[in-house]
Tab-separated table of C-alpha atoms in Angstrom:
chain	number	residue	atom	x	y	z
L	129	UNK	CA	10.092	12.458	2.858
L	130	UNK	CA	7.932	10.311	0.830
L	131	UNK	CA	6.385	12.858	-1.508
L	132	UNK	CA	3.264	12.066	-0.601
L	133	UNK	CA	1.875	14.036	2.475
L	134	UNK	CA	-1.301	13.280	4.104
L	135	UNK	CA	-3.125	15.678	7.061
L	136	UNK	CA	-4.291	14.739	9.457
L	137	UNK	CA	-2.075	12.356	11.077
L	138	UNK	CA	-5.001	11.292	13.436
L	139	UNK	CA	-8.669	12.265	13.494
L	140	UNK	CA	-10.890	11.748	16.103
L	141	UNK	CA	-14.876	12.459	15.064
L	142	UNK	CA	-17.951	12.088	15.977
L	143	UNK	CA	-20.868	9.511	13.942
L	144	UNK	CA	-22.683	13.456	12.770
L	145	UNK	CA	-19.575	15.261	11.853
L	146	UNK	CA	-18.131	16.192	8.638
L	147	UNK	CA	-14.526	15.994	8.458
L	148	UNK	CA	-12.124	15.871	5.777
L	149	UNK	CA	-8.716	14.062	4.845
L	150	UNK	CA	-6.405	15.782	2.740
L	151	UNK	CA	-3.711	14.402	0.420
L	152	UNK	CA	-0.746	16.237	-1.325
L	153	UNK	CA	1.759	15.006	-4.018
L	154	UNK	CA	4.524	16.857	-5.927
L	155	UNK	CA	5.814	14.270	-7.733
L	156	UNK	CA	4.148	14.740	-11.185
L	157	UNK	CA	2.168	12.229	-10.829
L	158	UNK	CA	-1.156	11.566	-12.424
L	159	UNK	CA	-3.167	9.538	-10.816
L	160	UNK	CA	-4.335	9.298	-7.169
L	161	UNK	CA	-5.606	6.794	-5.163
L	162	UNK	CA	-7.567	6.428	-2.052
L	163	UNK	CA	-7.338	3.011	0.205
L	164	UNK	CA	-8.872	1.549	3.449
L	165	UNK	CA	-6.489	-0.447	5.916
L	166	UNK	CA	-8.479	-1.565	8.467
L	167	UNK	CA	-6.683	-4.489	11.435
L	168	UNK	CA	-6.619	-7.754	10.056
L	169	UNK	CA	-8.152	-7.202	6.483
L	170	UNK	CA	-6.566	-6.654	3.518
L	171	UNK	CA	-5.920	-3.226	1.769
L	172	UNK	CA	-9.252	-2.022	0.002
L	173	UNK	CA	-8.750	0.389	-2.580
L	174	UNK	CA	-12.237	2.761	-2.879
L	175	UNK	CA	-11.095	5.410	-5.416
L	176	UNK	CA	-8.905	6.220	-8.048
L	177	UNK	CA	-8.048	9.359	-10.116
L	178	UNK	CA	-6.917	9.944	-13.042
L	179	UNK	CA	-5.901	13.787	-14.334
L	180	UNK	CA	-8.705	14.663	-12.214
L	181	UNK	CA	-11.424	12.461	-13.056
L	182	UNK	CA	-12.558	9.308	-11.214
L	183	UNK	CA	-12.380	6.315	-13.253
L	184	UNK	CA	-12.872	3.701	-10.459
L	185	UNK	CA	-15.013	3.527	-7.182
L	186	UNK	CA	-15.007	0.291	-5.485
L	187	UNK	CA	-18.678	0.245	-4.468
L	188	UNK	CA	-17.461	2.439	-1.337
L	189	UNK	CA	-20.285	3.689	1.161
L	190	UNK	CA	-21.239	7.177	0.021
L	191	UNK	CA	-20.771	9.111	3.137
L	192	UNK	CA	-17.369	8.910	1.561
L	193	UNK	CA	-17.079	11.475	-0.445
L	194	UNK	CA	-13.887	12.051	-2.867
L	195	UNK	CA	-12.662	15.098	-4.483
L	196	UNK	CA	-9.860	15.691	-6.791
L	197	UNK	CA	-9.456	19.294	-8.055
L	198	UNK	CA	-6.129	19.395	-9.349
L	199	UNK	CA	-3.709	16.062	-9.910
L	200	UNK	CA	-1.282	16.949	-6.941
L	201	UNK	CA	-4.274	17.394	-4.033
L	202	UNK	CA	-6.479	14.399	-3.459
L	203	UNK	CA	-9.463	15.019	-0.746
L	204	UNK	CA	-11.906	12.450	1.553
L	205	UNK	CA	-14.443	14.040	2.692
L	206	UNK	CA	-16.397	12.230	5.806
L	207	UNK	CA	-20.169	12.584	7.078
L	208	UNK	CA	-22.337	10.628	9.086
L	209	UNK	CA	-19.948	7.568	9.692
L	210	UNK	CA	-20.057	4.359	11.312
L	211	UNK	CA	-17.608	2.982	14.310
L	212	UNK	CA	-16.983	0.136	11.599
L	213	UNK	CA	-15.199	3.052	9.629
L	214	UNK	CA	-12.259	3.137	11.748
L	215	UNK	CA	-9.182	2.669	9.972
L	216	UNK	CA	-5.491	4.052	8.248
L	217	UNK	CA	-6.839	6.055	5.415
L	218	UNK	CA	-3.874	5.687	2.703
L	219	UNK	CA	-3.391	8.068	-0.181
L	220	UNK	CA	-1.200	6.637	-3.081
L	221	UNK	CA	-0.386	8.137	-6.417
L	222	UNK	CA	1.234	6.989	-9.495
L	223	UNK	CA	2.877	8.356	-12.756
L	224	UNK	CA	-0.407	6.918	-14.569
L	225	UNK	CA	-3.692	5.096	-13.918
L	226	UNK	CA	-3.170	3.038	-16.453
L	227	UNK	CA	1.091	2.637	-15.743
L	228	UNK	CA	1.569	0.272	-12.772
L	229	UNK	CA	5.284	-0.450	-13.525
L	230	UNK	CA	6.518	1.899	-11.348
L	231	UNK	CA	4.544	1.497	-8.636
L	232	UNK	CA	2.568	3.578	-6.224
L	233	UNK	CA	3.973	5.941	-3.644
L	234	UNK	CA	1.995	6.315	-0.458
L	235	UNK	CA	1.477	8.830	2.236
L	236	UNK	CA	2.180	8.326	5.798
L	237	UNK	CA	-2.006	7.731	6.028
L	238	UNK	CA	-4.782	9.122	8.128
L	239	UNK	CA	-5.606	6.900	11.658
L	240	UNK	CA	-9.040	7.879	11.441
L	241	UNK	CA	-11.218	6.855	14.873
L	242	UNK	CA	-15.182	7.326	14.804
L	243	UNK	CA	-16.695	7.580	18.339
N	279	UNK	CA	-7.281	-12.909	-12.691
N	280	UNK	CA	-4.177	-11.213	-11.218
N	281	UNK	CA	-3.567	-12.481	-7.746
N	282	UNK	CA	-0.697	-12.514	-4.938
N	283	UNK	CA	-0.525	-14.903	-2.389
N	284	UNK	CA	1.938	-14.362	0.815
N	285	UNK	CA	2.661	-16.737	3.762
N	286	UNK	CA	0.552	-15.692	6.640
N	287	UNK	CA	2.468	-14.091	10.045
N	288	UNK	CA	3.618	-13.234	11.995
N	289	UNK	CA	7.339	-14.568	11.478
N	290	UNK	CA	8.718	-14.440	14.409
N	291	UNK	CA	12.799	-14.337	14.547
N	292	UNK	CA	15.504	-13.229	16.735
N	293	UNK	CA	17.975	-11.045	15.750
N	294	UNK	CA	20.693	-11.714	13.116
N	295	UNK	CA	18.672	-14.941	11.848
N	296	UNK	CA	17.813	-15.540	8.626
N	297	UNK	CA	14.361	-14.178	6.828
N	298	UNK	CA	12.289	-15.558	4.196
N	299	UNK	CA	9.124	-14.295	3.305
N	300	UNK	CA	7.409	-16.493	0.493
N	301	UNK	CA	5.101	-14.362	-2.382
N	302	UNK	CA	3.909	-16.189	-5.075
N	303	UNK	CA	1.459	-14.594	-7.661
N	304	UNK	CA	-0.772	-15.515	-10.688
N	305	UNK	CA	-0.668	-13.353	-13.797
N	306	UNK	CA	-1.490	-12.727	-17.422
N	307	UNK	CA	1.360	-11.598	-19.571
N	308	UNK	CA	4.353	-10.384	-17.772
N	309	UNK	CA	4.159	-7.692	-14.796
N	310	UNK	CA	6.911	-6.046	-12.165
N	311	UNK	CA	7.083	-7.219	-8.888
N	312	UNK	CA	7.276	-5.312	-6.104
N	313	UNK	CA	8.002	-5.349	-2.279
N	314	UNK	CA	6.723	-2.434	0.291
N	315	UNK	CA	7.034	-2.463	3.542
N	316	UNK	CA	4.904	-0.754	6.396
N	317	UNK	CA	6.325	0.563	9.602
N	318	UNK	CA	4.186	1.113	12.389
N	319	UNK	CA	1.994	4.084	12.485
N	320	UNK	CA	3.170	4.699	8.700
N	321	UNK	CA	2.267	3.853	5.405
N	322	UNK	CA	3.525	1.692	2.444
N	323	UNK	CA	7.117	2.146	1.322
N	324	UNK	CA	8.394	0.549	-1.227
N	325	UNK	CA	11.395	-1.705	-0.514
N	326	UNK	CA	12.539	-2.891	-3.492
N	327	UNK	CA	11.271	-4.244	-7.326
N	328	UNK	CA	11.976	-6.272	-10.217
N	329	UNK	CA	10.498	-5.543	-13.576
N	330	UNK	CA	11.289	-8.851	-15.476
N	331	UNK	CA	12.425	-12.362	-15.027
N	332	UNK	CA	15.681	-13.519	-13.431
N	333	UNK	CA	15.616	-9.798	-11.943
N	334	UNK	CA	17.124	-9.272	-8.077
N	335	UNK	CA	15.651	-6.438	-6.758
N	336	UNK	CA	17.821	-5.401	-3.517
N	337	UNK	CA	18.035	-2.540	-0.875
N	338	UNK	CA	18.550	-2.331	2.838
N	339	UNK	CA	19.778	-5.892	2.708
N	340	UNK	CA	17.196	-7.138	1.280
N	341	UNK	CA	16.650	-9.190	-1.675
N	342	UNK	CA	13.825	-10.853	-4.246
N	343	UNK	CA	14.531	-12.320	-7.006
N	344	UNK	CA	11.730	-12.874	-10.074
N	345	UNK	CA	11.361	-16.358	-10.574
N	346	UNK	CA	9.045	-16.589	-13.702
N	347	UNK	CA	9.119	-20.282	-13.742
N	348	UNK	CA	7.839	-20.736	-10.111
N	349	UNK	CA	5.938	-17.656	-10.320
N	350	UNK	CA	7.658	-16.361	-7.261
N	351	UNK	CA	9.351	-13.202	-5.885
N	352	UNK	CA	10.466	-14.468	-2.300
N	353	UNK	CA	11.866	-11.954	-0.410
N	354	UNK	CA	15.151	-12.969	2.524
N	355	UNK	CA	17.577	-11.061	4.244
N	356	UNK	CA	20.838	-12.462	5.776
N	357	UNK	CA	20.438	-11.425	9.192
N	358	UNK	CA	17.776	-9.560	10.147
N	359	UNK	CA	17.627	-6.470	12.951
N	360	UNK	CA	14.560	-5.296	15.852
N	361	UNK	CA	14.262	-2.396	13.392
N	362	UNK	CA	13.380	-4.822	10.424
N	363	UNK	CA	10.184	-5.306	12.607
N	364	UNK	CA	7.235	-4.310	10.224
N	365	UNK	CA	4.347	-5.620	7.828
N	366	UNK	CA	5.164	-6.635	4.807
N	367	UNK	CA	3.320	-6.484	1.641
N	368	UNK	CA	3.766	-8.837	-1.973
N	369	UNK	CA	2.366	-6.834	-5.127
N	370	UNK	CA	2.241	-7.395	-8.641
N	371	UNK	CA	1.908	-4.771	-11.783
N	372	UNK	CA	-1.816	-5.317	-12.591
N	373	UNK	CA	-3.752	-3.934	-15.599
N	374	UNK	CA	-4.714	-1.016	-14.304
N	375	UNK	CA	-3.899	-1.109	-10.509
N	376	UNK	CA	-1.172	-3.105	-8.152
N	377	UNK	CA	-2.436	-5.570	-6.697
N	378	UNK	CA	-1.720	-6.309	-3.280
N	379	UNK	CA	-0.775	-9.825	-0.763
N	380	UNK	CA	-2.127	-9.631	2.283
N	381	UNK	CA	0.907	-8.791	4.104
N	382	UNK	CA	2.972	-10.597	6.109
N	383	UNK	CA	3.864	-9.402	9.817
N	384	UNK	CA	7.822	-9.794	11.036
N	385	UNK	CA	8.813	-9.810	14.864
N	386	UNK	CA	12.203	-9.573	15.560
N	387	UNK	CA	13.194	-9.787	18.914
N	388	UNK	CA	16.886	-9.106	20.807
């Protein structure tokens, strides 16, 4: 149990639907984060929450969509994506945005597949 | 700026040799040090940390120990098992965010 819980485990979609990845923490954390692991490239963080509002997106594409409506539930929503999109979708979250002492505590991730 | 810079895999030993995994890392003022390490099919789990120099961080058998004056945090293991088979990953306590080596891959093999 990581405290961190991310659904769907695996998502298969189309390049026209509209899907979404959901992340869950009950750890009293803060601040959220959403990164890209994709084979053989470094991890790319693209967002990052903090109480709720985004203070940092990493130039992502925006058919990636974020949404943060309370600090324990972290969402990615998906639309119109590209086969180069492919990836583990990590959610992380951390006692503060500003706090990295601690470190970050990640979810199990998202093996997202666009066909 | 803040960087972290791991040996590239894969390291590839057989079982019950010894590991070492070499981070070193460039920062301003003084940060923790972290190592997480990724099963597959699963995400990052931290392994173990240090938050200041001369620190050992240790679990599992593992161990790192903050080196401020050669800017290091390698991490080794005594005798490592198939099940220690995994990515990886260096990180540092940035400003505002970790930031992240580039992971290095271990192969253990019977």
């Amino acid at each position: 149990e990581t405290g961190v819980t991310q659904t769907p485990r695996h998502l298969v979609m189309g390049m026209t639907n509209k899907k979404s990845l959901k992340c869950e923490q009950h750890l009293g954390h803060n601040a959220m984060y959403w990164y890209k692991q994709s084979a053989k490239k470094p991890l790319e963080l693209m967002f990052v929450y903090s109480l709720e509002e985004r203070v940092e997106n990493n130039s992502v594409p925006s058919r990636f969509s974020p949404e943060c409506p309370n600090s324990s539930h972290l969402f990615l929503h998906l639309h119109t994506l590209q086969p180069e999109d492919s990836a583990l979708y990590l959610c992380a979250s951390s006692h503060s945005a500003g706090t990295t002492n601690y470190g970050y505590t990640f979810g199990s991730g998202t093996r997202l597949t666009v066909v | 700026g803040d960087s972290v810079t791991q040996m590239e895999g894969p390291v590839t030993l057989s079982e019950e040799a010894f590991l070492t995994i070499n981070c070193t890392y460039t920062a301003t003022g003084y940060p923790s040090l972290f190592w997480y390490v990724q099963y597959p099919g699963e995400g990052l789990q931290l392994l173990l940390k240090a938050t200041k120099a001369d620190d050992k961080g240790s679990n599992k058998g593992f161990e790192a120990t903050y080196r401020k004056e050669t800017t290091s945090f390698h991490l080794e293991k005594g005798s490592v098992q198939v099940s220690d088979s995994a990515v990886y990953f260096c990180a540092l306590s940035g400003i505002d965010k970790l930031i992240f080596g580039t992971g290095t891959r271990l192969q253990v093999f019977p």
